Coordinates of C-alpha atoms and ligand atoms in Angstrom, one line a residue:
M80 CA 39.5 3.7 -4.2
A81 CA 37.9 7.2 -4.5
E82 CA 37.4 6.7 -8.2
T83 CA 35.6 3.3 -7.5
S84 CA 33.4 4.9 -4.9
N85 CA 32.5 7.8 -7.3
K86 CA 31.7 5.2 -10.0
Q87 CA 29.5 3.3 -7.5
Q88 CA 27.8 6.5 -6.5
E89 CA 27.1 7.3 -10.2
K90 CA 25.8 3.8 -10.6
M91 CA 23.3 4.3 -7.6
E92 CA 22.2 7.5 -9.2
A93 CA 21.6 5.9 -12.5
I94 CA 19.7 3.2 -10.9
I95 CA 17.5 5.6 -8.9
A96 CA 16.9 7.6 -12.1
L97 CA 16.0 4.5 -14.1
A98 CA 13.8 3.2 -11.4
K99 CA 11.8 6.5 -11.4
R100 CA 11.8 7.0 -15.2
R101 CA 10.5 3.5 -16.0
G102 CA 8.0 3.2 -13.1
F103 CA 9.8 0.9 -10.7
V104 CA 10.1 3.1 -7.6
Y105 CA 9.0 6.7 -7.0
Q106 CA 9.7 9.0 -4.0
G107 CA 6.9 8.7 -1.5
S108 CA 4.5 11.7 -1.6
E109 CA 6.7 13.3 -4.3
I110 CA 4.4 16.1 -5.4
Y111 CA 4.5 17.3 -1.7
G112 CA 8.2 17.4 -1.6
G113 CA 8.5 13.7 -0.5
L114 CA 8.5 12.1 2.9
A115 CA 11.9 10.8 4.1
G116 CA 12.2 7.1 4.3
T117 CA 9.1 6.3 2.3
W118 CA 9.1 5.1 -1.4
D119 CA 6.2 4.1 -3.6
Y120 CA 6.4 1.1 -6.0
G121 CA 5.2 1.9 -9.5
P122 CA 3.7 -0.6 -12.0
L123 CA 7.0 -2.4 -12.8
G124 CA 8.2 -2.2 -9.3
V125 CA 5.0 -4.0 -8.1
M126 CA 5.5 -6.7 -10.7
L127 CA 9.2 -7.2 -9.5
K128 CA 8.1 -7.2 -5.9
K129 CA 5.3 -9.8 -6.6
N130 CA 7.9 -12.0 -8.4
I131 CA 10.1 -11.9 -5.3
E132 CA 7.3 -12.4 -2.8
N133 CA 5.6 -15.2 -4.9
L134 CA 8.7 -17.1 -5.2
W135 CA 9.4 -16.8 -1.5
W136 CA 5.9 -17.9 -0.7
K137 CA 6.1 -20.9 -3.0
M138 CA 9.6 -22.0 -1.8
F139 CA 9.0 -21.5 1.9
V140 CA 5.2 -21.9 2.5
S141 CA 3.2 -23.5 -0.2
D142 CA 5.8 -26.1 -1.4
R143 CA 6.4 -27.3 2.2
E144 CA 4.3 -29.5 4.4
D145 CA 5.6 -28.0 7.6
M146 CA 4.8 -24.4 7.0
Y147 CA 1.6 -22.4 7.6
G148 CA 0.9 -19.0 6.2
I149 CA -0.3 -16.1 8.3
D150 CA -1.5 -12.5 7.6
A151 CA -1.7 -10.8 11.0
A152 CA -2.8 -7.2 11.9
I153 CA -0.2 -4.5 11.7
I154 CA -1.6 -2.8 14.8
M155 CA -1.4 -5.1 17.8
N156 CA -2.3 -4.9 21.5
P157 CA 0.5 -2.8 22.9
S158 CA 1.1 -5.4 25.7
A159 CA 2.5 -7.6 23.0
W160 CA 5.3 -5.2 22.3
V161 CA 6.0 -4.7 26.0
A162 CA 6.3 -8.5 26.4
S163 CA 8.5 -8.9 23.3
G164 CA 11.0 -6.4 24.7
H165 CA 10.5 -3.9 21.9
V166 CA 9.1 -1.0 24.1
A167 CA 12.2 -1.2 26.3
G168 CA 14.8 -2.2 23.9
F169 CA 14.1 -1.6 20.1
S170 CA 16.4 1.2 19.7
D171 CA 19.4 2.6 17.8
P172 CA 22.2 4.9 19.1
L173 CA 21.3 8.5 18.5
V174 CA 23.4 11.6 18.6
E175 CA 22.4 15.2 18.1
D176 CA 24.2 18.1 16.5
L177 CA 24.0 20.6 19.4
K178 CA 23.7 23.6 17.1
T179 CA 21.4 22.4 14.3
K180 CA 19.5 19.9 16.4
K181 CA 19.8 17.4 13.4
R182 CA 20.0 13.8 14.7
Y183 CA 22.3 11.1 13.4
R184 CA 23.0 7.4 14.1
A185 CA 26.2 7.5 16.3
D186 CA 27.4 4.2 14.8
H187 CA 27.1 5.5 11.2
L188 CA 29.1 8.7 12.1
L189 CA 31.8 6.5 13.7
E190 CA 31.9 4.2 10.7
E191 CA 32.1 7.1 8.3
A192 CA 35.2 8.2 10.3
G193 CA 36.7 4.8 9.7
I194 CA 36.0 3.4 13.2
D195 CA 34.7 -0.2 13.4
T196 CA 31.7 -0.2 15.7
K197 CA 31.1 -3.9 15.8
G198 CA 30.3 -4.9 19.4
M199 CA 30.6 -1.3 20.7
S200 CA 28.4 -0.4 23.6
L201 CA 26.6 3.0 23.8
E202 CA 29.1 4.2 26.4
I203 CA 32.1 3.3 24.3
M204 CA 30.5 5.1 21.3
D205 CA 30.1 8.2 23.4
A206 CA 33.6 8.0 24.7
T207 CA 35.1 7.4 21.2
I208 CA 33.2 10.4 19.7
K209 CA 34.6 12.6 22.5
E210 CA 38.1 11.1 22.4
K211 CA 38.4 11.5 18.5
G212 CA 36.7 14.9 18.7
L213 CA 34.2 13.9 16.0
K214 CA 31.9 16.6 14.8
S215 CA 28.6 16.4 13.0
P216 CA 28.4 16.6 9.2
D217 CA 27.8 20.4 9.6
K218 CA 31.0 20.5 11.7
N219 CA 29.3 21.3 15.0
E220 CA 29.7 19.7 18.5
L221 CA 27.8 16.5 19.1
G222 CA 25.8 15.8 22.3
E223 CA 25.6 12.6 24.3
V224 CA 24.9 9.3 22.6
R225 CA 21.6 7.9 23.7
Q226 CA 19.2 5.2 22.8
F227 CA 16.3 6.1 20.5
N228 CA 13.3 3.8 20.3
M229 CA 12.4 3.2 16.7
M230 CA 8.8 2.1 17.1
F231 CA 6.1 4.4 15.6
T232 CA 3.3 5.1 18.0
T233 CA -0.3 5.8 17.2
N234 CA -3.5 6.2 19.1
I235 CA -6.3 3.7 18.9
G236 CA -9.9 4.7 19.3
A237 CA -11.5 8.1 19.8
T238 CA -9.6 9.2 22.9
Q239 CA -5.9 10.2 22.7
D240 CA -4.4 9.5 26.1
A241 CA -1.6 7.3 27.4
G242 CA -4.1 4.4 27.5
S243 CA -4.8 4.6 23.8
V244 CA -1.3 4.5 22.7
T245 CA -0.1 1.6 20.5
Y246 CA 2.6 0.8 17.9
L247 CA 2.9 0.0 14.3
R248 CA 4.7 -3.3 14.2
P249 CA 8.4 -3.0 13.9
E250 CA 8.8 -6.6 12.6
T251 CA 6.2 -9.0 11.2
A252 CA 7.4 -11.6 13.6
G253 CA 5.2 -10.4 16.4
G254 CA 2.0 -11.3 14.6
M255 CA 3.3 -14.9 14.2
F256 CA 4.2 -15.4 17.9
V257 CA 0.8 -14.2 19.1
N258 CA -0.9 -16.6 16.6
Y259 CA 1.3 -19.6 17.3
K260 CA -1.3 -21.1 19.8
N261 CA -4.2 -20.5 17.2
V262 CA -2.3 -22.5 14.6
V263 CA -1.5 -25.2 17.0
D264 CA -5.1 -25.5 18.1
S265 CA -6.4 -25.4 14.6
F266 CA -3.9 -27.8 12.8
H267 CA -2.2 -29.7 15.7
P268 CA 1.1 -29.6 13.7
K269 CA 4.0 -31.8 14.9
L270 CA 7.3 -30.1 15.7
P271 CA 9.2 -28.9 13.8
F272 CA 6.7 -26.6 12.0
G273 CA 6.8 -22.9 11.1
L274 CA 4.7 -19.8 10.3
G275 CA 5.4 -17.6 7.4
Q276 CA 4.3 -14.1 6.7
I277 CA 4.9 -11.3 4.2
G278 CA 3.9 -7.8 5.2
K279 CA 4.7 -4.3 6.2
A280 CA 6.7 -3.3 9.2
F281 CA 7.5 0.3 10.4
R282 CA 10.7 1.7 12.0
N283 CA 11.3 5.3 12.7
E284 CA 14.8 5.1 11.4
I285 CA 17.0 8.0 12.6
A286 CA 18.7 8.2 9.2
P287 CA 16.8 6.6 6.3
R288 CA 19.1 6.4 3.4
D289 CA 20.5 4.6 0.3
F290 CA 17.3 4.6 -1.7
I291 CA 15.0 1.7 -0.6
F292 CA 17.8 0.2 1.5
R293 CA 17.0 1.8 4.8
V294 CA 13.4 3.0 5.0
R295 CA 10.8 3.8 7.6
E296 CA 8.0 1.8 6.0
L297 CA 9.4 -1.6 5.0
E298 CA 8.2 -5.0 3.9
Q299 CA 9.5 -8.2 5.4
M300 CA 9.1 -11.9 4.5
E301 CA 9.6 -13.8 7.7
I302 CA 9.5 -17.3 9.0
E303 CA 9.2 -18.4 12.7
Y304 CA 10.2 -22.0 12.8
F305 CA 9.3 -23.8 16.0
I306 CA 11.6 -26.7 17.1
R307 CA 12.6 -28.9 20.0
P308 CA 15.3 -27.0 21.9
D309 CA 18.0 -29.7 21.5
T310 CA 17.6 -29.6 17.7
W311 CA 18.4 -25.9 17.2
E312 CA 21.8 -26.3 15.5
E313 CA 20.5 -28.7 12.9
H314 CA 17.6 -26.4 12.1
F315 CA 19.7 -23.3 12.0
E316 CA 22.0 -25.1 9.5
H317 CA 18.9 -26.2 7.5
W318 CA 17.6 -22.6 7.2
R319 CA 21.1 -21.2 6.5
K320 CA 21.2 -23.5 3.4
E321 CA 17.5 -22.6 2.5
M322 CA 18.5 -18.9 2.5
W323 CA 21.3 -19.5 0.1
K324 CA 18.9 -21.5 -2.2
F325 CA 16.6 -18.4 -2.2
I326 CA 19.6 -16.1 -3.0
E327 CA 20.4 -18.4 -5.9
A328 CA 16.8 -18.7 -7.0
I329 CA 16.4 -14.8 -7.5
G330 CA 19.5 -14.8 -9.6
L331 CA 21.9 -13.0 -7.2
D332 CA 25.6 -13.6 -7.7
K333 CA 26.5 -15.7 -4.7
A334 CA 30.1 -14.2 -4.7
K335 CA 28.4 -10.9 -3.8
V336 CA 26.7 -12.3 -0.7
H337 CA 28.7 -12.9 2.5
E338 CA 27.7 -14.4 5.8
L339 CA 28.6 -12.5 8.9
E340 CA 28.4 -14.0 12.4
V341 CA 27.0 -11.2 14.5
A342 CA 29.0 -10.4 17.7
D343 CA 27.2 -10.9 21.1
A344 CA 26.9 -7.1 21.7
D345 CA 25.5 -6.4 18.3
R346 CA 22.7 -9.0 18.3
A347 CA 19.1 -8.1 18.8
H348 CA 17.9 -8.5 22.4
Y349 CA 16.0 -11.7 21.6
S350 CA 18.8 -13.5 19.7
K351 CA 21.2 -16.2 21.0
R352 CA 22.9 -16.5 17.6
T353 CA 22.5 -14.4 14.4
I354 CA 24.1 -14.7 11.0
D355 CA 23.6 -11.7 8.7
F356 CA 23.7 -12.2 4.9
E357 CA 25.4 -9.2 3.6
Y358 CA 25.3 -8.0 0.0
D359 CA 27.8 -5.9 -1.9
Y360 CA 25.6 -3.0 -2.7
P361 CA 27.1 -0.1 -4.7
F362 CA 27.4 1.9 -1.4
G363 CA 29.1 -0.9 0.4
R364 CA 28.7 -4.3 2.0
K365 CA 25.4 -4.1 3.9
E366 CA 22.8 -6.4 5.5
L367 CA 20.5 -8.1 3.1
Y368 CA 18.9 -10.8 5.3
G369 CA 19.2 -12.2 8.8
L370 CA 19.0 -15.6 10.4
A371 CA 18.5 -15.7 14.1
Y372 CA 18.0 -18.4 16.8
R373 CA 15.6 -16.7 19.1
G374 CA 15.5 -19.6 21.7
D375 CA 12.3 -19.5 23.7
F376 CA 12.5 -15.8 24.3
D377 CA 9.3 -14.8 22.5
L378 CA 7.0 -17.6 23.5
K379 CA 8.2 -17.3 27.1
S380 CA 7.7 -13.5 27.1
H381 CA 4.3 -13.7 25.5
Q382 CA 3.3 -16.5 27.9
E383 CA 4.3 -14.3 30.9
G384 CA 2.8 -11.1 29.3
S385 CA -0.5 -12.7 28.3
K386 CA -0.9 -15.3 31.1
V387 CA -1.8 -17.8 28.4
N388 CA -0.1 -21.1 28.5
L389 CA 1.9 -21.4 25.3
E390 CA 3.5 -24.8 26.0
Y391 CA 3.5 -27.4 23.3
F392 CA 2.4 -30.9 24.2
D393 CA 4.5 -33.6 22.5
E394 CA 2.1 -36.5 22.3
E395 CA 4.9 -39.1 21.6
Q396 CA 7.2 -38.0 24.4
K397 CA 4.3 -37.1 26.7
E398 CA 6.1 -33.9 27.5
K399 CA 5.2 -30.2 27.7
F400 CA 7.7 -27.4 26.9
L401 CA 8.1 -24.1 25.1
P402 CA 9.4 -24.7 21.6
H403 CA 12.5 -22.7 20.5
V404 CA 12.5 -20.6 17.3
I405 CA 14.7 -20.3 14.3
E406 CA 13.9 -17.1 12.4
P407 CA 15.0 -16.5 8.7
S408 CA 14.1 -12.9 7.9
F409 CA 14.1 -11.4 4.4
G410 CA 13.6 -7.7 3.5
V411 CA 11.6 -7.2 0.2
G412 CA 13.1 -3.8 -0.5
R413 CA 16.7 -4.8 0.1
T414 CA 16.1 -7.8 -2.2
M415 CA 14.7 -5.6 -4.9
L416 CA 17.7 -3.2 -4.5
A417 CA 20.2 -6.0 -4.7
I418 CA 18.4 -7.4 -7.8
L419 CA 18.3 -4.0 -9.5
A420 CA 22.0 -3.2 -8.6
E421 CA 23.1 -6.6 -10.0
A422 CA 21.0 -6.3 -13.2
Y423 CA 22.0 -2.7 -14.1
T424 CA 24.3 -3.0 -17.1
E425 CA 25.8 -0.6 -19.5
D426 CA 27.2 -1.9 -22.7
E427 CA 27.3 -1.1 -26.5
M428 CA 25.1 -2.7 -29.1
G429 CA 25.2 -2.0 -32.8
G430 CA 27.7 0.8 -32.1
E431 CA 25.3 2.5 -29.7
A432 CA 25.6 2.8 -25.9
R433 CA 22.7 1.0 -24.1
T434 CA 21.6 0.5 -20.6
Y435 CA 19.7 -2.6 -19.7
L436 CA 18.6 -4.6 -16.7
K437 CA 19.9 -8.2 -16.8
F438 CA 17.2 -9.7 -14.7
A439 CA 17.0 -13.4 -14.2
P440 CA 13.9 -14.4 -16.3
N441 CA 11.8 -15.4 -13.3
M442 CA 12.3 -11.9 -11.7
A443 CA 11.8 -9.8 -14.9
P444 CA 8.6 -7.8 -14.5
I445 CA 7.8 -8.2 -18.2
R446 CA 8.6 -11.8 -19.4
V447 CA 8.2 -11.0 -23.1
A448 CA 7.1 -8.1 -25.2
V449 CA 5.2 -8.4 -28.5
F450 CA 5.4 -6.0 -31.4
P451 CA 3.8 -5.7 -34.8
L452 CA 6.5 -4.5 -37.2
L453 CA 4.4 -1.7 -38.3
K454 CA 1.4 -0.2 -36.5
N455 CA -0.4 1.1 -39.6
K456 CA -0.8 -2.4 -41.2
P457 CA -4.0 -3.9 -39.6
E458 CA -3.2 -7.5 -40.6
L459 CA 0.2 -7.2 -38.7
V460 CA -1.5 -5.6 -35.7
A461 CA -4.3 -8.3 -35.6
K462 CA -1.8 -11.1 -35.8
A463 CA 0.4 -9.4 -33.1
R464 CA -2.7 -9.0 -30.9
E465 CA -3.5 -12.7 -31.3
V466 CA 0.1 -13.8 -30.3
Y467 CA 0.0 -11.3 -27.4
A468 CA -3.3 -12.7 -26.2
M469 CA -2.0 -16.3 -26.3
L470 CA 1.2 -15.5 -24.5
K471 CA -0.6 -13.4 -21.9
K472 CA -2.8 -16.2 -21.1
Q473 CA -0.1 -18.9 -21.0
I474 CA 2.9 -17.0 -19.5
G475 CA 1.4 -13.8 -18.0
N476 CA 3.2 -10.4 -17.7
V477 CA 3.4 -9.8 -21.4
M478 CA 3.6 -6.3 -22.9
F479 CA 2.3 -5.0 -26.2
D480 CA 4.1 -2.2 -27.9
D481 CA 3.6 -0.7 -31.3
N482 CA 5.1 2.7 -30.7
G483 CA 8.1 3.9 -32.7
N484 CA 10.6 2.0 -34.7
I485 CA 11.6 -1.5 -33.7
G486 CA 15.1 -0.6 -32.5
K487 CA 13.7 1.9 -30.1
R488 CA 11.1 -0.6 -28.9
Y489 CA 14.0 -3.1 -28.2
R490 CA 15.8 -0.5 -26.2
R491 CA 12.9 0.4 -24.1
Q492 CA 12.4 -3.3 -23.2
D493 CA 16.1 -3.7 -22.5
E494 CA 15.9 -0.9 -20.1
I495 CA 13.2 -2.6 -18.1
G496 CA 14.9 -6.0 -18.3
T497 CA 12.5 -7.9 -20.6
P498 CA 14.3 -11.1 -21.6
Y499 CA 12.7 -11.5 -24.9
C500 CA 10.9 -9.6 -27.6
V501 CA 8.7 -11.1 -30.3
T502 CA 8.2 -9.3 -33.6
I503 CA 5.3 -10.1 -36.0
D504 CA 6.3 -9.2 -39.6
F505 CA 5.2 -9.8 -43.1
D506 CA 6.9 -13.3 -43.1
T507 CA 4.6 -14.2 -40.1
L508 CA 1.6 -13.7 -42.5
G509 CA 3.5 -16.0 -45.0
E510 CA 2.7 -13.6 -47.9
E511 CA 5.9 -14.0 -49.9
K512 CA 7.6 -17.0 -48.2
P513 CA 4.8 -19.5 -47.3
E514 CA 7.4 -21.6 -45.4
L515 CA 7.8 -18.9 -42.8
K516 CA 4.0 -18.5 -42.2
D517 CA 3.3 -18.4 -38.4
T518 CA 6.9 -17.8 -37.4
V519 CA 8.1 -14.8 -35.6
T520 CA 11.4 -13.1 -34.7
L521 CA 12.5 -13.9 -31.2
R522 CA 15.1 -11.4 -30.0
N523 CA 17.3 -12.0 -26.9
R524 CA 17.9 -9.1 -24.5
D525 CA 21.4 -9.9 -23.5
T526 CA 23.0 -10.7 -26.9
G527 CA 20.6 -8.9 -29.2
A528 CA 20.5 -12.2 -31.3
Q529 CA 17.5 -12.8 -33.4
E530 CA 16.0 -16.1 -34.5
R531 CA 12.9 -17.4 -36.4
V532 CA 10.6 -19.3 -34.1
A533 CA 7.2 -21.0 -34.8
V534 CA 4.4 -19.3 -32.9
N535 CA 3.3 -22.7 -31.5
E536 CA 6.8 -23.2 -30.1
L537 CA 7.0 -19.8 -28.3
V538 CA 5.6 -20.8 -25.0
L539 CA 8.0 -23.7 -24.7
R540 CA 10.9 -21.4 -25.6
L541 CA 9.9 -18.7 -23.1
K542 CA 9.1 -20.8 -20.0
Ligands
GAP98 N1 12.2 -10.3 12.9 C1 13.6 -10.1 12.8 C2 14.0 -8.8 12.2 O1 13.2 -7.9 12.0 P1 16.0 -7.3 11.4 O2 17.4 -7.7 11.1 O3 15.8 -6.1 12.2 O4 15.3 -8.6 12.1 C3 15.1 -8.2 9.1 O5 15.3 -7.2 10.0 C4 15.3 -7.8 7.7 O6 14.4 -6.7 7.4 C5 16.7 -7.2 7.4 O7 17.6 -8.2 7.1 C6 16.3 -6.3 6.2 O8 16.3 -7.2 5.1 C7 15.0 -5.8 6.6 N2 15.0 -4.5 7.1 C8 15.2 -4.1 8.4 N3 15.2 -2.8 8.6 C9 15.0 -2.3 7.4 C10 14.8 -0.9 7.0 N4 14.8 0.1 7.8 N5 14.6 -0.7 5.6 C11 14.6 -1.8 4.7 N6 14.7 -3.0 5.2 C12 14.8 -3.3 6.4

């Protein structure tokens, strides 16, 4: 068990090192010593992130007739967060080391001591810490467990007083609830219909950790799906299946994803039912996505808070009511980490150890790399540039590389997960073997197998 966890830890360290070395993810503000809970996406990280987000948007917004896209402001009127219950209740259990004053998540300390905290109230956590005599990681006494609100505050405008305080949104959902009426008024959609949004959210996590798993500045892809109250079970089931389709579409191994029915005491304050989709990360089985039935909690709260009538008028039934909401919620960073962890592979090729990322082709930041066999032969370079330009136009995300020997170039592409490499050699020019003119070598990342393919068949082979 200990050996497995050491191996998994080494794997995480290797993934973090590769992510930095090859330009996927850098530590936030690194040259200033970093800023806990923030990470910056480098050129390849951005491409992977866009692949995730574009697929999500296509599957859940643009390919559906019942979905509307939204891009709401991150900073909202603070009354919205009072009404939504976040000001009063968006908190995690905090406990302080009485000597060092370092702060910890009480549930994390208990879990690390082998105690299951599912369904545990704040009081029971406090009592359990005392009863078991748990100490801080620095072996000091711990204080009382208390709630810590995770919303970041900021001041809006030129004055800095209590009246100017507002929050960075802790979930993208809020921007959709406050725009629900706008969309109804603009488009008159029939129920059921949904709003979808991709954007940043901010949580002042007590203990950010596990690379991009638990961060303070995160990105979410969320849907608020408005339904007739009596149909919630059917729509909950529909979205549960849709979430599995997305998990499959990004190439995750379904055997590593597990549904968890969240206990009453562990659900967010707005939820009547929640299923977490957990993933077997190298550091353990942890939440990847969430699916919640939010009832009419949000529309009702915003109706009361704003004094604006948010009822839906059903023309056919001649009936007014507040729709209920099913909310599938996806974290972008957690998706990326699951994809990276699953793709990370060490094997041996040609008698040499190699590390490569076995991305599903639709997630690979670079779809194909193009090389001239030699960089000092202008005719090879010119032909390679021509093939590169053609592929870039038709496939996108293509890389040109003429640096170093071919073997090294293959390894570099393997390491960033490029599924195919195309090499232009003298046969492509048809100098000695006219029958091979305009053919290239197509090399497969996973097997290393190479085959001769006509240039005009490449696009078909790569799509
Ligand atoms: N609107 C519902 C909501 O925000 P949540 O379970 O708190 O629910 C949804 O968050 C998803 O956002 C999670 O399943 C996870 O993918 C992602 N997420 C939440 N907190 C995060 C954090 N601190 N760092 C990275 N991702 C996070």
